[in-house]
C-alpha atoms as one frame of an Amber mdcrd trajectory, in Angstrom:
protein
   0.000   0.000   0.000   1.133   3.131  -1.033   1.713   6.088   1.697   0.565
   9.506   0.306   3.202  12.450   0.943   1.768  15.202   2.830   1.707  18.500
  -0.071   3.828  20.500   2.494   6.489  18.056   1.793   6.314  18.086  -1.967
   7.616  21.073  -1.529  11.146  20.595  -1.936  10.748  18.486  -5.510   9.701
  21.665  -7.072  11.477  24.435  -8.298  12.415  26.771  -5.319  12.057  30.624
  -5.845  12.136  33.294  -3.723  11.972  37.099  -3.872  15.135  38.979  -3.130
  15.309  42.852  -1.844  14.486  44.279  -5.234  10.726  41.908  -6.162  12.911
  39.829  -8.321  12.649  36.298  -8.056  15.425  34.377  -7.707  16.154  30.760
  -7.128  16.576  29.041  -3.971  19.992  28.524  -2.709  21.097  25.231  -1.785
  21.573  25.524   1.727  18.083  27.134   1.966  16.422  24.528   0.383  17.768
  22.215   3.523  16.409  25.265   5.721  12.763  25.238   3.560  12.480  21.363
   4.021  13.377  21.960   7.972  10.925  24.128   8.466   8.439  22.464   7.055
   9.464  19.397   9.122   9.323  21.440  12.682   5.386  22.175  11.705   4.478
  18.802  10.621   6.530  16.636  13.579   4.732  18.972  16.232   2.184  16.641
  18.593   1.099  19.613  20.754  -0.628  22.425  19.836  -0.668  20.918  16.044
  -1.315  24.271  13.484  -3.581  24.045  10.880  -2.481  23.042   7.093  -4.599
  25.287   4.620  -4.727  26.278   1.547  -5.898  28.919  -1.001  -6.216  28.739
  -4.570  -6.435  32.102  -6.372  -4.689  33.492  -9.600  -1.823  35.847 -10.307
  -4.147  38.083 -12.256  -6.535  38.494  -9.256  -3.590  38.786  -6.747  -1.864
  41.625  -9.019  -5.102  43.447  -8.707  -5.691  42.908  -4.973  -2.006  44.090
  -3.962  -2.537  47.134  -6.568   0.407  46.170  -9.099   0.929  48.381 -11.849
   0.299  45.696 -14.953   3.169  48.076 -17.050   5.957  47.666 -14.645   8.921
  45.802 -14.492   8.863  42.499 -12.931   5.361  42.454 -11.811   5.033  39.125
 -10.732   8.012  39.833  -8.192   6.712  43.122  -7.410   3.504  41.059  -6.644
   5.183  38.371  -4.741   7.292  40.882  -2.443   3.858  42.466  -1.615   2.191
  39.619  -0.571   4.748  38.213   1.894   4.877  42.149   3.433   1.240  42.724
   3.576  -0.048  39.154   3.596  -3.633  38.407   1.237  -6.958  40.696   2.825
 -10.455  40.278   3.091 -12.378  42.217   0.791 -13.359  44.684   3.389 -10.106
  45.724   3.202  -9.149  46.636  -0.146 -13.085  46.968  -2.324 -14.889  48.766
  -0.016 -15.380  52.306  -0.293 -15.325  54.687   3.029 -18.933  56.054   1.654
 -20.629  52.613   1.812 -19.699  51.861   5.200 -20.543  55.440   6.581 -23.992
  54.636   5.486 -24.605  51.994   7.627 -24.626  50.627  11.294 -23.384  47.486
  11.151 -20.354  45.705  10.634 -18.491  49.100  10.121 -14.723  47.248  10.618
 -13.255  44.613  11.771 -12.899  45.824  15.663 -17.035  45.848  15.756 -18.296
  43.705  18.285 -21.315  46.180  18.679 -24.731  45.134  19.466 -25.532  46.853
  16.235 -23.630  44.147  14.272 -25.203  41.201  16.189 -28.600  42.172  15.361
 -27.543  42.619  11.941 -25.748  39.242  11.868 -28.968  37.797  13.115 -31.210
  38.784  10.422 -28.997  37.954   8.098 -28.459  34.385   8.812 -32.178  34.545
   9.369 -32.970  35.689   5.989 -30.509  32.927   4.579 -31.773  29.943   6.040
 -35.054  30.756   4.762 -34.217  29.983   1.597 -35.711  27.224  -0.279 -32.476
  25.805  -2.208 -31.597  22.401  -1.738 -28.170  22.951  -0.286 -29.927  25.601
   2.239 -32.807  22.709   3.335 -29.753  20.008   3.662 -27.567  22.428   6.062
 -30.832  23.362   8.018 -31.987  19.109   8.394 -28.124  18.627   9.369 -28.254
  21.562  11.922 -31.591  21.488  13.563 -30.515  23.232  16.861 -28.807  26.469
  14.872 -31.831  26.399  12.200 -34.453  26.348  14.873 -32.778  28.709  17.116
 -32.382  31.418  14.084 -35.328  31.115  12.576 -37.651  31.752  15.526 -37.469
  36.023  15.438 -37.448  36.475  19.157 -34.493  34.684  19.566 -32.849  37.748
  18.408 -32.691  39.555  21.758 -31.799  36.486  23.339 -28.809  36.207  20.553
 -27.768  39.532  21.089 -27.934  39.470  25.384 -25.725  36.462  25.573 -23.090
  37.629  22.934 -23.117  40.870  24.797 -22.205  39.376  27.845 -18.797  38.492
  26.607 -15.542  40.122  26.571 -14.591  42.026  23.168 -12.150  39.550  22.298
 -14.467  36.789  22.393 -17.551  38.425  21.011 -15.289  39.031  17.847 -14.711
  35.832  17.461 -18.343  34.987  17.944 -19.193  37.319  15.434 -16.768  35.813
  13.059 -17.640  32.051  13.587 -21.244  33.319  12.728 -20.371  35.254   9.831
 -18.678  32.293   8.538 -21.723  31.202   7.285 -22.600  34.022   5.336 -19.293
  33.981   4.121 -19.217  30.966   2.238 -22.129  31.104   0.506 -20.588  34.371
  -1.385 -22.617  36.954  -3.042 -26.011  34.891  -1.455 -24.397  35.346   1.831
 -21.748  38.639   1.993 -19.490  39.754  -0.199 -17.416  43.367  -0.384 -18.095
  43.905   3.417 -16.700  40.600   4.422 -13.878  40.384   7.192 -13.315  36.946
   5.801 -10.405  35.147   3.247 -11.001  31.378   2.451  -8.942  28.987   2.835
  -9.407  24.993   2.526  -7.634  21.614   4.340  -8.033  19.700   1.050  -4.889
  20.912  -1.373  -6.941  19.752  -4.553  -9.997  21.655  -3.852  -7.785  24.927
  -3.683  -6.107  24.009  -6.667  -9.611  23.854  -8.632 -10.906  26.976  -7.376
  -9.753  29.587  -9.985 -10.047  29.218 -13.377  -7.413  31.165 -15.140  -5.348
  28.477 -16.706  -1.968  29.521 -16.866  -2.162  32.256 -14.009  -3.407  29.887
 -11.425  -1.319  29.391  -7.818  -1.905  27.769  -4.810  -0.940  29.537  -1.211
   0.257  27.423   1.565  -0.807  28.421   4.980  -0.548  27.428   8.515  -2.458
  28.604  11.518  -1.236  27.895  14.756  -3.221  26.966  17.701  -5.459  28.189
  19.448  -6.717  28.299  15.913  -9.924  30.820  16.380  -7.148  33.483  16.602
  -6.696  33.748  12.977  -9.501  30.984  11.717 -12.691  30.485  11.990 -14.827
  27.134  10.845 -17.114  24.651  11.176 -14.880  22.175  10.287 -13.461  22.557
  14.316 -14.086  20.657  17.029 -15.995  21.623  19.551 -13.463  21.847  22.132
 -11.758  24.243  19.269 -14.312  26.871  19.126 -15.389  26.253  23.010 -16.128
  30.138  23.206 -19.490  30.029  21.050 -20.313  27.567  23.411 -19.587  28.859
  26.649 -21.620  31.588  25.388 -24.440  29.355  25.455 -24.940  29.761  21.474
 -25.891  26.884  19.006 -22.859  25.344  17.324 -22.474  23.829  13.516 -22.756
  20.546  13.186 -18.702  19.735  12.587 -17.923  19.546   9.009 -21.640  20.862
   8.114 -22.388  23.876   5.383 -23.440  25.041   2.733 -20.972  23.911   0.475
 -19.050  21.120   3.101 -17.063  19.805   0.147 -15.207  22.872   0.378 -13.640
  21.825   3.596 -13.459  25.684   4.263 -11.873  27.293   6.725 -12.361  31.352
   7.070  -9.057  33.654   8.183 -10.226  36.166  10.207  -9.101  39.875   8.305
  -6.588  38.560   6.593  -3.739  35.885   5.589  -1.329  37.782   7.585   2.413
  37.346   6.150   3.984  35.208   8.939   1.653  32.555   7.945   2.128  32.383
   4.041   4.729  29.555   3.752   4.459  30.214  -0.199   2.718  30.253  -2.964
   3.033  27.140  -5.925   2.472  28.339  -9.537   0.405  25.667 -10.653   1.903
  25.986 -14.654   5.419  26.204 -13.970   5.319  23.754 -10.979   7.647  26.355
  -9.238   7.233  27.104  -5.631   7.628  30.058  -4.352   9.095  30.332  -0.733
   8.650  33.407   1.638  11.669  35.533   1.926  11.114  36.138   5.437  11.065
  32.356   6.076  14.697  32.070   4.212  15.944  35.171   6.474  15.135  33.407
   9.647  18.596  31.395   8.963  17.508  28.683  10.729  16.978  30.360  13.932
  13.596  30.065  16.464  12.047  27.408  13.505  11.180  25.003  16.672   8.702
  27.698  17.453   7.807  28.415  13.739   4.307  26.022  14.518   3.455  28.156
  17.592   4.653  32.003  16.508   5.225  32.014  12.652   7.326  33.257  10.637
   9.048  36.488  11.674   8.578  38.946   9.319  10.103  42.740   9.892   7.222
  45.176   9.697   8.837  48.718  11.396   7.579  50.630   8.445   4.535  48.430
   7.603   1.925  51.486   8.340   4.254  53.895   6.217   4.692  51.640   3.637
   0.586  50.564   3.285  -0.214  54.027   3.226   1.311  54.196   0.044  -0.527
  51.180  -1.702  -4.508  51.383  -2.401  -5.555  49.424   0.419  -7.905  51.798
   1.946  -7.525  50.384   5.875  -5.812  47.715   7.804  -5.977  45.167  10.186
  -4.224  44.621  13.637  -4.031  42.108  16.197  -2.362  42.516  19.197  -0.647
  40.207  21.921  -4.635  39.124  23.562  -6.030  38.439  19.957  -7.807  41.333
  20.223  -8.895  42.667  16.094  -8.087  46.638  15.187  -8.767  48.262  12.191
  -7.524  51.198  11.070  -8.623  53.132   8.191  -5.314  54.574   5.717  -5.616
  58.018   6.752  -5.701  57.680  10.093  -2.663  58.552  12.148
């Protein structure tokens, strides 16, 4: 019987790249090819506190217009690259939303509101989108009695609200998140520009399928260290995993429930942050290319590489995003607290 390798090992058979000082890709040296297949050894040989494997497919087309590359300048693709391992891969909140849209309403204004505002909203909406009639709707509602009752019954809504509000800001965010989830991946039926959501997925060859741009096609691989509802958000966890919906006394998904559960999707919470972009693997050249902050680590703290990530230098990072068209940010800080900060705020 044949033993499948894990795709986080395949790594080193392909063609190693990385992006040097200037966004010009460059090949791997030898010695940091040993360091790439070390690393990716000290995440995959941890036992405790195990992070999560995920992965995103998405195209270099769609990423050159997310990260706001110029399509006449030199190099772009490196240009691109060097972007996304600074800045890491945001929700569309981030970079389609205009300030004028969200100034016209009360909910969901950022990614720091946990307002009461937000939960009612959140409410409705998951309200108004289990009352839908479509097939995969009915089969997520028959697999998730509980939630579906618990939603659908309107004066649960104060109840909803009271018991989320009860919690500390930290955790309501999270609640909010694990909620919006659901919205999330059933896209423009759900939420779409004001999402605080990027998807991800546990099963490499779904990823790989998602985009359909032939030639421009790539894969990102991710990890997301534990506790994972600091960055992700699912209903593919167990329920130990996302214990603070429940202490909350909220209704749970049924594990590996949805709308679309052959997705296996997972949800990162604002963004893909940087330090947790191993690299990306161009799908029609079969190279792979590695992080550059990864490669400047030299080997140092990757024991800890599963528990912190990768260390990436970020001293000018608000200087430096004020100058792209992102139009706001996302922070977390050391008690996984969520901030947002719009561009021209100082």
């Amino acid at each position: 019987m044949t033993t499948a390798i894990h795709p986080f090992r395949s790594i080193s058979a392909y063609n190693l790249l990385t992006v040097d000082a200037h966004g010009t890709l460059v090949s791997v040296a030898r010695q940091d090819r040993l360091l790439v297949s070390s690393a990716v050894e000290s995440i995959l040989r941890t036992k405790l506190h195990t992070p999560l494997l995920l992965y995103r497919g998405d195209s270099k087309k769609h990423l050159r217009k997310q990260l706001f590359i110029d399509p006449g300048t030199q190099n772009p693709d490196g240009q691109m690259y060097a972007k996304l391992f600074y800045f890491g891969q945001k929700a569309r909140h981030f970079w389609m939303e205009k300030d004028r849209d969200i100034h016209q309403r009360e909910w969901l204004k950022g990614v720091w509101d946990h307002s009461d505002t937000t939960f009612a909203w959140l409410f409705k909406e998951i309200r108004r989108v289990l009352k839908y009639s479509y097939r995969r709707v009915k089969r997520f509602c028959d697999e998730n009695p509980a939630l579906s009752e618990y939603f659908n019954d309107e004066s649960n809504g104060t109840d909803f609200i009271a018991q989320v509000m009860q919690e500390s800001p930290k955790k309501r965010q999270i609640i909010r998140d694990y909620y919006l989830h659901l919205l999330h991946t059933y896209g423009r039926n759900g939420i779409h520009k004001a999402t605080l959501l990027v998807s991800a997925s546990s099963d490499l060859r779904v990823a790989s399928s998602f985009r359909k741009d032939g030639a421009e096609n790539v894969v990102l691989y991710m990890f997301s260290p534990a506790p994972y509802t600091k960055y992700c958000v699912s209903s593919r966890f167990r329920p130990k995993d996302i214990g603070v919906v429940m202490d909350a006394g909220l209704p749970l998904y049924k594990r590996n429930s949805g709308i679309y559960p052959g997705q296996k999707e997972y949800g990162f919470r604002g963004a893909i942050f940087p330090h947790l972009i191993f690299g990306v693997y161009d799908q029609a050249t079969d190279d792979f290319i590695v992080n550059p902050h990864l490669l400047a680590m030299n080997g140092h703290s990757m024991e800890n590489l599963y528990r912190n990530g990768i260390r990436v230098e970020q001293n000018q990072f608000e200087n430096m995003i004020k100058k792209t068209g992102f139009h706001r940010f996302v922070i977390v800080d050391e008690s996984g607290l969520y901030h947002g900060q719009d561009k021209g705020q100082e």
